[in-house]
Amino acid sequence: MRTLVSQAPQETLRIVVLTLRQTKTSSRSAGQSRIDEVRAQDDWTEQVCRIAEDSGCRWMVLPSVSDRYFPGVFQRLTELVVEKGQSVVAPSYVRLDGERFPAGPSPFHFDYFSLLTGFNYIAPGATFIDVATFLAAGGFDRRFPNAAILEYLLRAGPAQGVASLTEPVLETDGDPFPGVPRDYAPLYALEVAALTLHAHRFIFTPGAALGLATALTDHLRRHPGVHSSLLAGLLLPQLDALKREYHAGLGIFPPTVAQAKPAETEPASEDVVSNWRKFKSRVKAIMPSAIWNSLRRVKRVWKALVEPLPDPS
Amino acid sequence: MASLPYLSIILVGRNDDFGGDFNERLFAAAEFNHANLEECGISHEYVFVEWNPIPDRPYLAELIGKRLPWWRRRYVVDPAWHQHFSVNAKLVFMEFFAKNVGIRRAAGRFILVSNTDIWLSREVLRVLAARCLSKEVLYRCLRVDLRREIGYLGMTFSVLEHPESFLRTNPLMRPYFSNASGDFLLLDRDSWEGTGGFNEVFRESKIHKDSNLCAQAHRLGLPIEVIGEVYHFDHEHSFNNVAYLDIYGPNHIDAPFGRSDWDWSGGYKNPDSWGLVDVREQADEGGVIFIPGP
């Protein structure tokens, strides 16, 4: 929010915060940005349409809590010469392990096919939607509240419907989806899969499949003990590799990619084993001991059934 | 003097019942697309090229003129040209030679090479209507195959888009986006000239020549952009249906479309006369333009 409020020119910027709390409107003195808090309605997509229409603004952007805008970004946007009705997308930096990396193709441009295949490298906060075109196109599709910006870009984007800035406008998290808070990653991944399934007539696209697998695996790590240990055991050791591969599809290449090998080619690496041990100890820590002991007995019985009998000699 | 159209649509064929009901599918798709293009205000022309016509059958070019009077530009290429170019007796229709003939004679700023049983989607029409196509970009579409049982007469978008109509999709992949590309290749006229058209050097087969063009475009540095989808009605002679049958021998060596095992990712350079551009045409009273033999 601070990086938004600090943008210039302030008199051209209106900030509306949709909140679940009781609202209070904070009017500031003339010449400063106005922040309005508005109670979020059930159909927030329709609400956004009304706010956009009433605002009289040319552009609309929906940043996430993890976005940090760079100074002067909005000034640059107002100075950009674009065709009337075009929305504008911009590159972002993604924070990974304390460092930041650019996302998207180089040189940056709007790559419709990447989005169509589920590799959305454009952070929602880096998408400046032309309000007039947005309203004429019917606003957001309420079937996809968590991937609303992506859905809109898939509609508005073909054949130069979207222009692009070349300099990054913000820094955000990519866990694994740029600009999507981690808690919303599963919902976002599901909606991206649904969108691209529809576009490709029910074939899982590479980006959607990878994003879904990565979000699922991260979810398993965050909620140990809830899910099948077989599923967790299969996926958890692959989490870092899945994330790296998904980020590679977004054009994000942290230096460790060059040295890392896919986990499946190292069947007995120390990393895999230690990750499995960590997982086991976490599960044991939260599971009732009676259940844990029963599982151990089941494992022993299973091993006895499948392993060959010892040679009597 | 009439202004040049924004879009030329190149279609080829002959009166041979390809797929069982070739002519009727052509008429149905053309009527649908033409009506929608007109409604969207997209100035366009249709160009039809008949290659190696069947003897003792009326020219399909003439049948089109009678059925669809708005379709003025129709060419018939003398069968002698097929004999001249063909090196494979089993290859009865050199589709991409015919398409080159159409490309070279198209008047539109942008030229869409497609097939006679392709229905354009709403999003493609929207993109065309916006008139925001760029030069030096090859535009492609995802081809969605529809079940033949739904029928193509009286077609509407609600039927085309209905999930029950869907049979299969032909997914696209980088870098060539070449799957089922012959059904939608849209490029500006100068860039078509720059690519040299479809490969006329390799003549044993017609299959994969569309992919070959995509590879050529990629090699020449043309960006390839996907702008939506088009619909295709499944039929028994579709490559998707015959590709895995054993009836045509290994690598389809005996197929009427030619062998499938050639390296389509390789480059080519057509002679400057590609598309029979230097041949003097002869028009008849019915509006059909004949391209006489060598």
Coordinates of C-alpha atoms in Angstrom, one line a residue:
Chain A
M1 CA 0.0 0.0 0.0
R2 CA 2.8 2.4 0.9
T3 CA 4.3 1.9 -2.6
L4 CA 0.9 2.7 -4.1
V5 CA 0.3 5.8 -2.0
S6 CA 3.8 7.1 -2.8
Q7 CA 3.2 7.0 -6.6
A8 CA 3.0 10.3 -8.6
P9 CA 1.1 12.1 -9.9
Q10 CA -1.0 11.6 -6.9
E11 CA -4.0 13.6 -8.1
T12 CA -4.6 11.1 -10.9
L13 CA -4.6 8.1 -8.7
R14 CA -7.6 6.7 -6.8
I15 CA -7.1 3.7 -4.5
V16 CA -10.1 1.6 -3.5
V17 CA -9.7 -1.1 -0.9
L18 CA -12.3 -3.8 -0.8
T19 CA -12.4 -5.1 2.7
L20 CA -14.5 -7.5 4.8
R21 CA -14.4 -5.1 7.7
Q22 CA -16.6 -2.2 8.5
T23 CA -15.4 0.5 6.3
K24 CA -14.1 4.0 6.9
T25 CA -13.3 6.5 4.2
S26 CA -10.1 8.3 4.6
S27 CA -10.1 11.6 2.7
R28 CA -6.9 13.4 2.6
S29 CA -6.0 17.0 1.8
A30 CA -6.2 18.2 -1.7
G31 CA -3.2 17.0 -3.8
Q32 CA -2.8 13.7 -2.0
S33 CA -4.1 10.3 -3.1
R34 CA -7.5 9.3 -1.9
I35 CA -7.9 5.9 -0.3
D36 CA -11.5 4.6 -0.1
E37 CA -12.4 1.5 1.9
V38 CA -15.4 -0.2 0.5
R39 CA -17.1 -3.2 2.0
A40 CA -16.6 -6.2 -0.3
Q41 CA -19.8 -7.7 -1.6
D42 CA -20.4 -11.3 -2.4
D43 CA -20.1 -10.7 -6.1
W44 CA -17.0 -8.7 -6.0
T45 CA -16.4 -9.0 -9.8
E46 CA -19.7 -7.1 -10.4
Q47 CA -18.7 -4.6 -7.7
V48 CA -15.4 -3.9 -9.4
C49 CA -17.2 -3.2 -12.6
R50 CA -19.4 -0.6 -10.9
I51 CA -16.4 1.0 -9.1
A52 CA -14.5 1.2 -12.4
E53 CA -17.4 2.7 -14.2
D54 CA -18.1 5.3 -11.5
S55 CA -14.4 6.2 -11.2
G56 CA -14.1 7.8 -14.6
C57 CA -10.5 6.5 -14.7
R58 CA -8.8 5.2 -17.8
W59 CA -6.8 2.4 -16.2
M60 CA -7.6 -0.1 -13.4
V61 CA -5.1 -2.4 -11.7
L62 CA -5.7 -5.0 -9.0
P63 CA -2.5 -5.5 -7.0
S64 CA -2.0 -8.2 -4.5
V65 CA -0.7 -7.9 -0.9
S66 CA 2.8 -9.1 -2.0
D67 CA 3.3 -6.4 -4.6
R68 CA 5.8 -3.6 -4.1
Y69 CA 5.6 -1.0 -6.8
F70 CA 8.7 0.9 -8.0
P71 CA 8.6 4.7 -7.9
G72 CA 7.3 6.5 -10.9
V73 CA 5.5 3.5 -12.4
F74 CA 2.2 5.1 -12.7
Q75 CA 3.8 8.2 -14.1
R76 CA 5.3 6.1 -16.9
L77 CA 2.0 4.5 -17.6
T78 CA 0.3 7.8 -18.1
E79 CA 3.1 8.8 -20.5
L80 CA 2.9 5.6 -22.5
V81 CA 1.4 6.0 -25.9
V82 CA -1.0 3.1 -26.6
E83 CA -3.9 2.6 -28.9
K84 CA -7.2 3.6 -27.4
G85 CA -8.8 0.6 -25.7
Q86 CA -5.6 -1.4 -25.2
S87 CA -4.7 -2.7 -21.8
V88 CA -1.0 -2.7 -20.8
V89 CA 1.0 -5.3 -19.1
A90 CA 4.5 -4.9 -17.6
P91 CA 7.3 -7.1 -16.4
S92 CA 7.8 -7.9 -12.7
Y93 CA 10.6 -9.1 -10.5
V94 CA 9.9 -12.2 -8.5
R95 CA 11.4 -12.7 -5.1
L96 CA 13.0 -16.1 -4.6
D97 CA 15.2 -17.1 -1.7
G98 CA 16.0 -13.5 -0.9
E99 CA 16.9 -12.5 -4.5
R100 CA 14.8 -11.1 -7.3
F101 CA 14.6 -12.4 -10.8
P102 CA 12.7 -11.0 -13.8
A103 CA 9.7 -13.0 -15.1
G104 CA 8.6 -13.3 -18.6
P105 CA 10.3 -13.3 -22.0
S106 CA 13.3 -11.1 -22.8
P107 CA 12.7 -8.6 -24.4
F108 CA 9.5 -8.4 -22.5
H109 CA 6.3 -8.6 -24.6
F110 CA 2.8 -10.0 -24.3
D111 CA 3.0 -13.7 -25.2
Y112 CA -0.6 -14.9 -25.6
F113 CA 0.3 -18.5 -26.2
S114 CA 2.2 -18.7 -22.9
L115 CA -1.0 -17.6 -21.1
L116 CA -3.0 -20.0 -23.2
T117 CA -0.8 -22.9 -22.0
G118 CA -1.0 -21.9 -18.4
F119 CA 2.4 -20.2 -18.0
N120 CA 1.1 -16.9 -16.8
Y121 CA 4.2 -14.8 -16.2
I122 CA 2.3 -11.5 -15.7
A123 CA 1.5 -10.5 -12.2
P124 CA -2.0 -9.2 -11.7
G125 CA -0.5 -6.1 -10.2
A126 CA 1.4 -5.5 -13.4
T127 CA -1.7 -5.6 -15.5
F128 CA -3.3 -2.2 -16.2
I129 CA -6.7 -2.7 -17.6
D130 CA -8.3 -0.2 -20.0
V131 CA -11.6 0.5 -18.2
A132 CA -13.6 1.3 -21.3
T133 CA -12.7 -1.9 -23.0
F134 CA -13.1 -3.8 -19.8
L135 CA -16.6 -2.6 -19.3
A136 CA -17.5 -3.1 -23.0
A137 CA -16.3 -6.7 -22.7
G138 CA -18.6 -7.4 -19.8
G139 CA -16.0 -7.1 -17.0
F140 CA -14.6 -10.1 -15.2
D141 CA -15.9 -13.6 -15.6
R142 CA -17.3 -14.4 -12.2
R143 CA -16.7 -18.1 -12.7
F144 CA -12.9 -17.3 -12.1
P145 CA -12.6 -15.0 -9.2
N146 CA -9.1 -16.1 -8.3
A147 CA -7.7 -15.9 -11.8
A148 CA -9.8 -13.0 -13.0
I149 CA -6.9 -11.0 -14.5
L150 CA -5.6 -14.0 -16.5
E151 CA -9.1 -14.8 -17.8
Y152 CA -9.5 -11.2 -18.9
L153 CA -6.1 -11.2 -20.7
L154 CA -7.1 -14.4 -22.5
R155 CA -10.1 -12.6 -23.8
A156 CA -8.6 -9.2 -24.5
G157 CA -5.1 -10.4 -25.6
P158 CA -5.2 -11.9 -29.1
A159 CA -3.6 -10.0 -31.9
Q160 CA -2.1 -7.0 -30.1
G161 CA -5.1 -6.4 -27.9
V162 CA -2.6 -5.8 -25.1
A163 CA 0.4 -3.5 -25.1
S164 CA 3.4 -3.8 -22.9
L165 CA 5.9 -1.7 -20.9
T166 CA 9.5 -2.8 -21.1
E167 CA 10.7 -1.9 -17.6
P168 CA 9.6 -3.8 -14.5
V169 CA 7.0 -2.1 -12.4
L170 CA 7.0 -4.1 -9.2
E171 CA 8.5 -6.8 -7.2
T172 CA 6.4 -9.6 -5.9
D173 CA 6.4 -13.1 -4.5
G174 CA 6.2 -16.2 -6.7
D175 CA 5.0 -19.0 -4.6
P176 CA 4.8 -20.3 -7.2
F177 CA 2.6 -18.0 -9.1
P178 CA 3.8 -14.4 -9.5
G179 CA 1.7 -12.0 -7.5
V180 CA -0.7 -14.6 -6.2
P181 CA -0.5 -15.0 -2.4
R182 CA 0.4 -18.5 -1.3
D183 CA -2.9 -19.1 0.5
Y184 CA -4.7 -18.6 -2.8
A185 CA -2.4 -20.7 -4.9
P186 CA -4.6 -23.8 -4.9
L187 CA -7.7 -21.9 -6.0
Y188 CA -5.7 -20.0 -8.6
A189 CA -4.1 -23.2 -9.9
L190 CA -7.5 -24.8 -10.3
E191 CA -9.0 -21.9 -12.1
V192 CA -6.0 -21.7 -14.5
A193 CA -6.5 -25.4 -15.2
A194 CA -10.2 -24.9 -15.9
L195 CA -9.5 -21.9 -18.1
T196 CA -6.9 -23.6 -20.2
L197 CA -8.8 -26.9 -20.3
H198 CA -11.7 -25.0 -21.9
A199 CA -9.4 -23.2 -24.4
H200 CA -7.7 -26.5 -25.4
R201 CA -10.9 -28.5 -25.2
F202 CA -10.1 -30.6 -22.2
I203 CA -6.4 -31.2 -22.6
F204 CA -4.3 -30.3 -19.5
T205 CA -1.8 -27.7 -20.8
P206 CA 1.8 -28.0 -19.7
G207 CA 1.7 -24.8 -17.6
A208 CA -1.6 -25.6 -16.0
A209 CA -0.6 -29.1 -15.1
L210 CA 2.8 -28.0 -13.7
G211 CA 1.2 -25.2 -11.7
L212 CA -1.4 -27.5 -10.3
A213 CA 1.1 -30.1 -9.3
T214 CA 3.3 -27.5 -7.7
A215 CA 0.5 -25.9 -5.8
L216 CA -0.7 -29.3 -4.7
T217 CA 2.7 -30.4 -3.5
D218 CA 3.2 -27.2 -1.6
H219 CA -0.2 -27.7 0.0
L220 CA 0.8 -31.2 1.1
R221 CA 3.9 -29.8 2.7
R222 CA 1.9 -27.2 4.6
H223 CA -0.7 -29.6 5.8
P224 CA 1.2 -32.8 6.8
G225 CA -0.9 -35.6 8.0
V226 CA -4.1 -34.6 6.3
H227 CA -3.4 -36.4 3.1
S228 CA -2.3 -39.8 1.9
S229 CA 1.2 -40.6 3.0
L230 CA 1.7 -42.3 -0.4
L231 CA 0.7 -39.1 -2.2
A232 CA 2.9 -37.0 0.0
G233 CA 5.8 -39.3 -0.3
L234 CA 5.6 -39.3 -4.0
L235 CA 5.3 -35.5 -4.4
L236 CA 7.1 -33.8 -1.6
P237 CA 10.6 -34.7 -2.7
Q238 CA 9.8 -33.2 -6.0
L239 CA 8.6 -29.8 -4.7
D240 CA 11.7 -27.8 -5.4
A241 CA 12.1 -29.3 -8.9
L242 CA 8.5 -28.7 -9.7
K243 CA 8.7 -25.1 -8.7
R244 CA 11.9 -24.6 -10.7
E245 CA 10.4 -26.1 -13.8
Y246 CA 7.3 -24.1 -13.5
H247 CA 9.3 -20.9 -13.0
A248 CA 11.4 -21.9 -16.0
G249 CA 8.2 -21.9 -18.0
L250 CA 7.7 -18.3 -16.8
G251 CA 11.2 -17.3 -17.9
I252 CA 12.5 -17.2 -14.3
F253 CA 15.9 -18.8 -14.1
P254 CA 17.5 -18.5 -10.6
P255 CA 21.2 -19.5 -10.7
T256 CA 20.6 -22.7 -8.9
V257 CA 18.8 -24.1 -12.0
A258 CA 22.1 -24.6 -13.9
Q259 CA 23.4 -26.8 -11.1
A260 CA 20.2 -28.6 -10.1
K261 CA 19.2 -31.8 -11.6
P262 CA 15.7 -33.1 -11.8
A263 CA 15.0 -35.2 -8.7
E264 CA 13.8 -38.1 -10.8
T265 CA 17.2 -38.6 -12.2
E266 CA 18.7 -38.9 -8.7
P267 CA 16.8 -41.8 -7.3
A268 CA 18.7 -42.1 -4.0
S269 CA 20.1 -38.6 -3.5
E270 CA 20.7 -37.3 0.0
D271 CA 18.3 -34.5 -0.5
V272 CA 15.4 -36.9 -1.3
V273 CA 16.2 -39.1 1.6
S274 CA 16.5 -36.3 4.1
N275 CA 13.3 -34.7 2.8
W276 CA 11.5 -38.0 3.4
R277 CA 12.9 -38.3 6.9
K278 CA 11.8 -34.7 7.7
F279 CA 8.3 -35.5 6.4
K280 CA 8.1 -38.7 8.5
S281 CA 9.2 -37.0 11.7
R282 CA 6.6 -34.2 11.1
V283 CA 3.8 -36.7 10.5
K284 CA 4.9 -38.7 13.6
A285 CA 4.9 -35.6 15.7
I286 CA 1.2 -34.8 15.0
M287 CA -0.2 -38.3 14.7
P288 CA -1.5 -40.2 17.8
S289 CA 0.9 -42.8 18.8
A290 CA -1.6 -45.7 18.5
I291 CA -2.2 -44.9 14.9
W292 CA 1.5 -44.4 14.2
N293 CA 2.3 -47.8 15.7
S294 CA -0.5 -49.5 13.7
L295 CA 0.9 -48.0 10.5
R296 CA 4.4 -49.4 11.4
R297 CA 2.8 -52.9 12.0
V298 CA 1.0 -52.7 8.7
K299 CA 4.3 -51.8 7.0
R300 CA 6.0 -54.8 8.6
V301 CA 3.3 -57.1 7.4
W302 CA 3.4 -55.7 3.9
K303 CA 7.1 -56.1 3.7
A304 CA 6.8 -59.7 5.0
L305 CA 4.3 -60.4 2.2
V306 CA 6.2 -59.0 -0.7
E307 CA 9.8 -59.7 0.2
P308 CA 11.2 -63.2 -0.6
L309 CA 11.5 -65.7 2.2
P310 CA 15.1 -65.9 3.7
D311 CA 17.2 -68.8 2.4
P312 CA 16.9 -71.5 5.1
S313 CA 20.4 -72.7 4.3
Chain B
M1 CA -12.2 1.7 -58.5
A2 CA -13.0 -0.8 -55.8
S3 CA -10.6 -0.8 -52.8
L4 CA -8.5 -3.8 -52.1
P5 CA -10.0 -6.2 -49.5
Y6 CA -8.5 -6.4 -46.1
L7 CA -8.5 -10.2 -46.2
S8 CA -8.2 -12.8 -48.9
I9 CA -9.2 -16.4 -48.1
I10 CA -7.6 -19.1 -50.2
L11 CA -9.4 -22.4 -50.6
V12 CA -8.6 -25.3 -52.9
G13 CA -10.3 -28.5 -54.0
R14 CA -11.9 -30.4 -56.8
N15 CA -15.1 -32.2 -57.5
D16 CA -14.0 -35.6 -56.1
D17 CA -16.3 -36.2 -53.0
F18 CA -13.3 -36.1 -50.7
G19 CA -14.5 -37.1 -47.2
G20 CA -17.8 -38.1 -48.6
D21 CA -19.6 -34.8 -48.9
F22 CA -16.8 -32.4 -49.8
N23 CA -19.0 -30.0 -51.9
E24 CA -21.7 -29.6 -49.3
R25 CA -19.3 -29.0 -46.5
L26 CA -17.6 -26.4 -48.6
F27 CA -20.8 -24.5 -49.3
A28 CA -22.0 -24.7 -45.7
A29 CA -18.7 -23.4 -44.3
A30 CA -18.3 -20.7 -46.9
E31 CA -21.8 -19.4 -46.4
F32 CA -21.4 -19.3 -42.6
N33 CA -18.0 -17.6 -42.7
H34 CA -18.9 -15.2 -45.4
A35 CA -22.0 -14.1 -43.6
N36 CA -20.2 -13.5 -40.4
L37 CA -17.3 -11.7 -42.0
E38 CA -19.8 -9.4 -43.7
E39 CA -21.7 -8.8 -40.4
C40 CA -18.4 -7.9 -38.7
G41 CA -17.6 -5.5 -41.5
I42 CA -14.4 -7.3 -42.6
S43 CA -13.8 -6.6 -46.3
H44 CA -12.7 -9.8 -47.8
E45 CA -12.5 -11.9 -50.9
Y46 CA -12.7 -15.7 -51.4
V47 CA -10.3 -17.2 -53.9
F48 CA -10.8 -20.8 -55.0
V49 CA -8.3 -22.9 -57.0
E50 CA -9.3 -26.2 -58.6
W51 CA -6.3 -28.4 -59.2
N52 CA -6.2 -31.5 -61.4
P53 CA -10.0 -31.5 -62.0
I54 CA -11.7 -34.8 -62.4
P55 CA -12.5 -35.5 -66.1
D56 CA -16.2 -35.8 -67.1
R57 CA -17.3 -34.0 -64.0
P58 CA -18.4 -30.4 -63.8
Y59 CA -15.7 -28.1 -62.4
L60 CA -16.2 -27.4 -58.7
A61 CA -15.3 -23.8 -59.6
E62 CA -18.4 -23.6 -61.7
L63 CA -20.6 -25.2 -59.1
I64 CA -19.4 -22.7 -56.5
G65 CA -20.3 -19.8 -58.9
K66 CA -23.8 -21.1 -59.3
R67 CA -24.4 -21.8 -55.6
L68 CA -22.5 -18.8 -54.1
P69 CA -22.7 -15.9 -56.6
W70 CA -20.7 -13.6 -54.3
W71 CA -17.7 -15.9 -54.7
R72 CA -16.2 -14.3 -57.9
R73 CA -12.6 -15.4 -58.0
R74 CA -12.3 -19.0 -59.0
Y75 CA -9.5 -20.6 -60.9
V76 CA -9.1 -23.9 -62.7
V77 CA -5.6 -25.2 -63.2
D78 CA -5.1 -27.4 -66.3
P79 CA -4.4 -31.0 -65.3
A80 CA -1.3 -30.9 -67.4
W81 CA 0.4 -28.9 -64.6
H82 CA -0.3 -31.8 -62.2
Q83 CA 1.4 -34.2 -64.7
H84 CA 4.2 -31.7 -65.0
F85 CA 5.0 -31.4 -61.3
S86 CA 4.0 -34.8 -59.9
V87 CA 6.6 -37.4 -59.2
N88 CA 4.3 -39.7 -57.3
A89 CA 1.5 -41.4 -59.3
K90 CA -0.5 -42.0 -56.1
L91 CA -0.6 -38.3 -55.2
V92 CA -3.8 -37.2 -56.9
F93 CA -4.1 -33.7 -55.6
M94 CA -1.2 -31.4 -55.0
E95 CA -3.0 -29.2 -52.5
F96 CA -0.2 -26.8 -51.7
F97 CA 0.7 -26.1 -55.3
A98 CA -2.9 -25.1 -55.7
K99 CA -2.7 -22.9 -52.6
N100 CA 0.4 -21.2 -54.0
V101 CA -1.6 -20.4 -57.1
G102 CA -4.2 -18.7 -54.9
I103 CA -1.7 -16.8 -52.8
R104 CA 0.0 -15.3 -55.8
R105 CA -3.3 -14.0 -57.1
A106 CA -4.8 -12.8 -53.9
A107 CA -5.5 -9.1 -53.6
G108 CA -6.0 -8.7 -49.9
R109 CA -3.6 -7.0 -47.5
F110 CA -3.7 -10.2 -45.4
I111 CA -4.0 -13.7 -46.8
L112 CA -5.6 -16.5 -44.9
V113 CA -4.9 -20.0 -46.3
S114 CA -7.4 -22.4 -45.0
N115 CA -9.5 -25.4 -46.0
T116 CA -13.0 -25.8 -47.3
D117 CA -14.4 -27.4 -44.1
I118 CA -13.3 -24.8 -41.5
W119 CA -15.7 -22.7 -39.6
L120 CA -14.2 -19.5 -38.0
S121 CA -14.8 -18.9 -34.3
R122 CA -16.2 -15.7 -32.8
E123 CA -12.8 -14.8 -31.3
V124 CA -11.1 -15.0 -34.7
L125 CA -13.8 -12.8 -36.2
R126 CA -13.3 -10.3 -33.4
V127 CA -9.6 -10.2 -34.0
L128 CA -10.1 -9.7 -37.8
A129 CA -12.8 -7.0 -37.2
A130 CA -10.4 -5.1 -34.9
R131 CA -8.1 -4.7 -37.9
C132 CA -5.1 -4.9 -35.6
L133 CA -3.1 -7.6 -37.3
S134 CA 0.6 -6.9 -37.7
K135 CA 2.7 -7.5 -40.7
E136 CA 5.4 -10.0 -40.5
V137 CA 3.6 -12.2 -38.0
L138 CA 2.2 -15.6 -38.9
Y139 CA -1.1 -16.0 -37.2
R140 CA -2.3 -19.5 -36.2
C141 CA -5.3 -21.0 -34.6
L142 CA -6.0 -24.1 -32.6
R143 CA -8.1 -26.5 -34.6
V144 CA -11.0 -28.1 -32.7
D145 CA -12.5 -31.2 -34.4
L146 CA -16.3 -31.6 -34.1
R147 CA -18.3 -34.8 -34.3
R148 CA -19.7 -35.4 -37.7
E149 CA -23.0 -36.6 -36.2
I150 CA -24.0 -33.1 -35.2
G151 CA -24.3 -32.1 -38.9
Y152 CA -23.1 -28.8 -40.5
L153 CA -26.3 -27.5 -42.1
G154 CA -27.9 -24.5 -40.4
M155 CA -24.8 -24.1 -38.2
T156 CA -24.7 -21.6 -35.3
F157 CA -22.1 -20.6 -32.8
S158 CA -24.0 -22.2 -30.0
V159 CA -23.7 -25.5 -31.8
L160 CA -20.0 -25.0 -32.7
E161 CA -19.2 -24.1 -29.1
H162 CA -21.3 -26.7 -27.4
P163 CA -19.3 -29.3 -25.4
E164 CA -21.4 -32.1 -26.9
S165 CA -20.2 -31.1 -30.3
F166 CA -16.5 -31.6 -29.4
L167 CA -14.5 -34.6 -30.7
R168 CA -10.9 -33.7 -30.2
T169 CA -8.5 -30.8 -30.2
N170 CA -5.2 -30.6 -32.1
P171 CA -2.9 -29.0 -29.5
L172 CA -0.2 -26.6 -30.5
M173 CA 3.4 -26.6 -29.4
R174 CA 6.4 -24.3 -29.7
P175 CA 8.3 -23.4 -31.8
Y176 CA 6.3 -24.1 -35.0
F177 CA 2.7 -24.3 -33.8
S178 CA 2.3 -26.6 -36.7
N179 CA -0.4 -29.1 -35.7
A180 CA -3.2 -28.9 -38.2
S181 CA -1.7 -25.7 -39.5
G182 CA -3.1 -26.0 -43.0
D183 CA -6.5 -25.0 -41.7
F184 CA -5.4 -21.6 -40.6
L185 CA -2.3 -19.7 -41.8
L186 CA -2.7 -16.0 -41.8
L187 CA 0.0 -13.7 -43.0
D188 CA 0.4 -10.4 -44.8
R189 CA 0.8 -10.5 -48.5
D190 CA 4.4 -9.3 -48.5
S191 CA 5.4 -11.9 -46.0
W192 CA 3.9 -14.7 -48.0
E193 CA 6.1 -13.5 -50.9
G194 CA 9.0 -13.5 -48.5
T195 CA 8.4 -17.1 -47.4
G196 CA 8.2 -18.2 -51.0
G197 CA 4.9 -19.9 -50.4
F198 CA 4.5 -23.6 -49.7
N199 CA 7.3 -26.0 -50.7
E200 CA 7.3 -26.8 -54.4
V201 CA 10.7 -28.4 -54.3
F202 CA 9.6 -31.6 -52.5
R203 CA 6.9 -33.3 -54.6
E204 CA 6.4 -36.8 -53.4
S205 CA 3.8 -35.8 -50.8
K206 CA 1.5 -33.1 -49.7
I207 CA 1.2 -34.1 -46.1
H208 CA 3.1 -31.9 -43.6
K209 CA 3.6 -29.2 -46.2
D210 CA 1.7 -26.9 -43.9
S211 CA 4.1 -27.7 -41.0
N212 CA 6.9 -27.1 -43.4
L213 CA 5.6 -23.6 -44.0
C214 CA 5.5 -23.0 -40.3
A215 CA 9.1 -24.1 -39.9
Q216 CA 10.0 -21.9 -42.8
A217 CA 8.4 -18.9 -41.2
H218 CA 10.2 -19.6 -37.9
R219 CA 13.5 -19.9 -39.7
L220 CA 12.9 -16.6 -41.4
G221 CA 12.3 -15.0 -38.0
L222 CA 8.6 -14.4 -38.3
P223 CA 6.9 -14.6 -34.9
I224 CA 4.1 -17.0 -34.8
E225 CA 1.1 -16.0 -32.8
V226 CA -2.0 -18.0 -31.8
I227 CA -5.2 -15.9 -31.9
G228 CA -8.0 -18.4 -31.1
E229 CA -9.6 -21.5 -32.5
V230 CA -11.3 -22.7 -35.6
Y231 CA -13.7 -25.6 -36.0
H232 CA -13.4 -28.6 -38.3
F233 CA -15.9 -31.3 -39.0
D234 CA -14.5 -34.7 -38.7
H235 CA -14.7 -36.9 -41.8
E236 CA -13.5 -40.3 -42.8
H237 CA -10.6 -39.1 -44.9
S238 CA -9.3 -36.8 -42.3
F239 CA -5.6 -37.4 -41.6
N240 CA -6.4 -37.9 -37.9
N241 CA -8.6 -40.9 -38.9
V242 CA -6.4 -42.5 -41.5
A243 CA -2.9 -41.8 -40.0
Y244 CA -3.0 -44.9 -37.9
L245 CA -4.5 -47.3 -40.3
D246 CA -2.4 -50.0 -42.0
I247 CA -4.0 -49.5 -45.3
Y248 CA -1.4 -47.2 -46.8
G249 CA 1.7 -49.2 -46.0
P250 CA 4.7 -48.1 -43.9
N251 CA 5.0 -44.3 -43.5
H252 CA 1.9 -44.0 -45.8
I253 CA 4.0 -44.7 -48.8
D254 CA 0.9 -45.7 -50.8
A255 CA -1.4 -43.0 -49.6
P256 CA -3.1 -40.6 -51.9
F257 CA -1.7 -37.8 -49.9
G258 CA 1.9 -39.1 -50.1
R259 CA 4.5 -40.4 -47.7
S260 CA 4.6 -38.9 -44.2
D261 CA 8.2 -39.6 -43.2
W262 CA 10.0 -36.7 -44.9
D263 CA 11.8 -34.0 -42.9
W264 CA 9.3 -31.2 -42.9
S265 CA 11.4 -29.1 -40.5
G266 CA 14.0 -28.5 -43.2
G267 CA 14.2 -25.4 -45.3
Y268 CA 13.4 -24.9 -49.0
K269 CA 13.7 -22.3 -51.8
N270 CA 11.0 -22.2 -54.4
P271 CA 11.7 -20.9 -57.9
D272 CA 10.6 -17.4 -58.5
S273 CA 7.8 -18.7 -60.6
W274 CA 6.1 -20.5 -57.7
G275 CA 2.4 -20.5 -57.8
L276 CA 2.4 -20.4 -61.6
V277 CA 2.6 -16.7 -61.3
D278 CA 3.9 -16.2 -64.9
V279 CA 1.2 -18.2 -66.6
R280 CA -1.2 -16.1 -68.6
E281 CA -4.8 -16.7 -67.5
Q282 CA -7.9 -17.1 -69.6
A283 CA -11.3 -16.1 -68.3
D284 CA -14.6 -17.7 -69.5
E285 CA -18.0 -16.3 -69.6
G286 CA -19.1 -18.0 -66.4
G287 CA -16.4 -16.1 -64.4
V288 CA -14.0 -19.0 -64.0
I289 CA -10.4 -18.2 -64.8
F290 CA -8.4 -21.0 -66.5
I291 CA -4.7 -21.4 -66.1
P292 CA -3.6 -23.3 -69.2
G293 CA -1.1 -26.0 -69.2
P294 CA 2.7 -25.8 -69.9

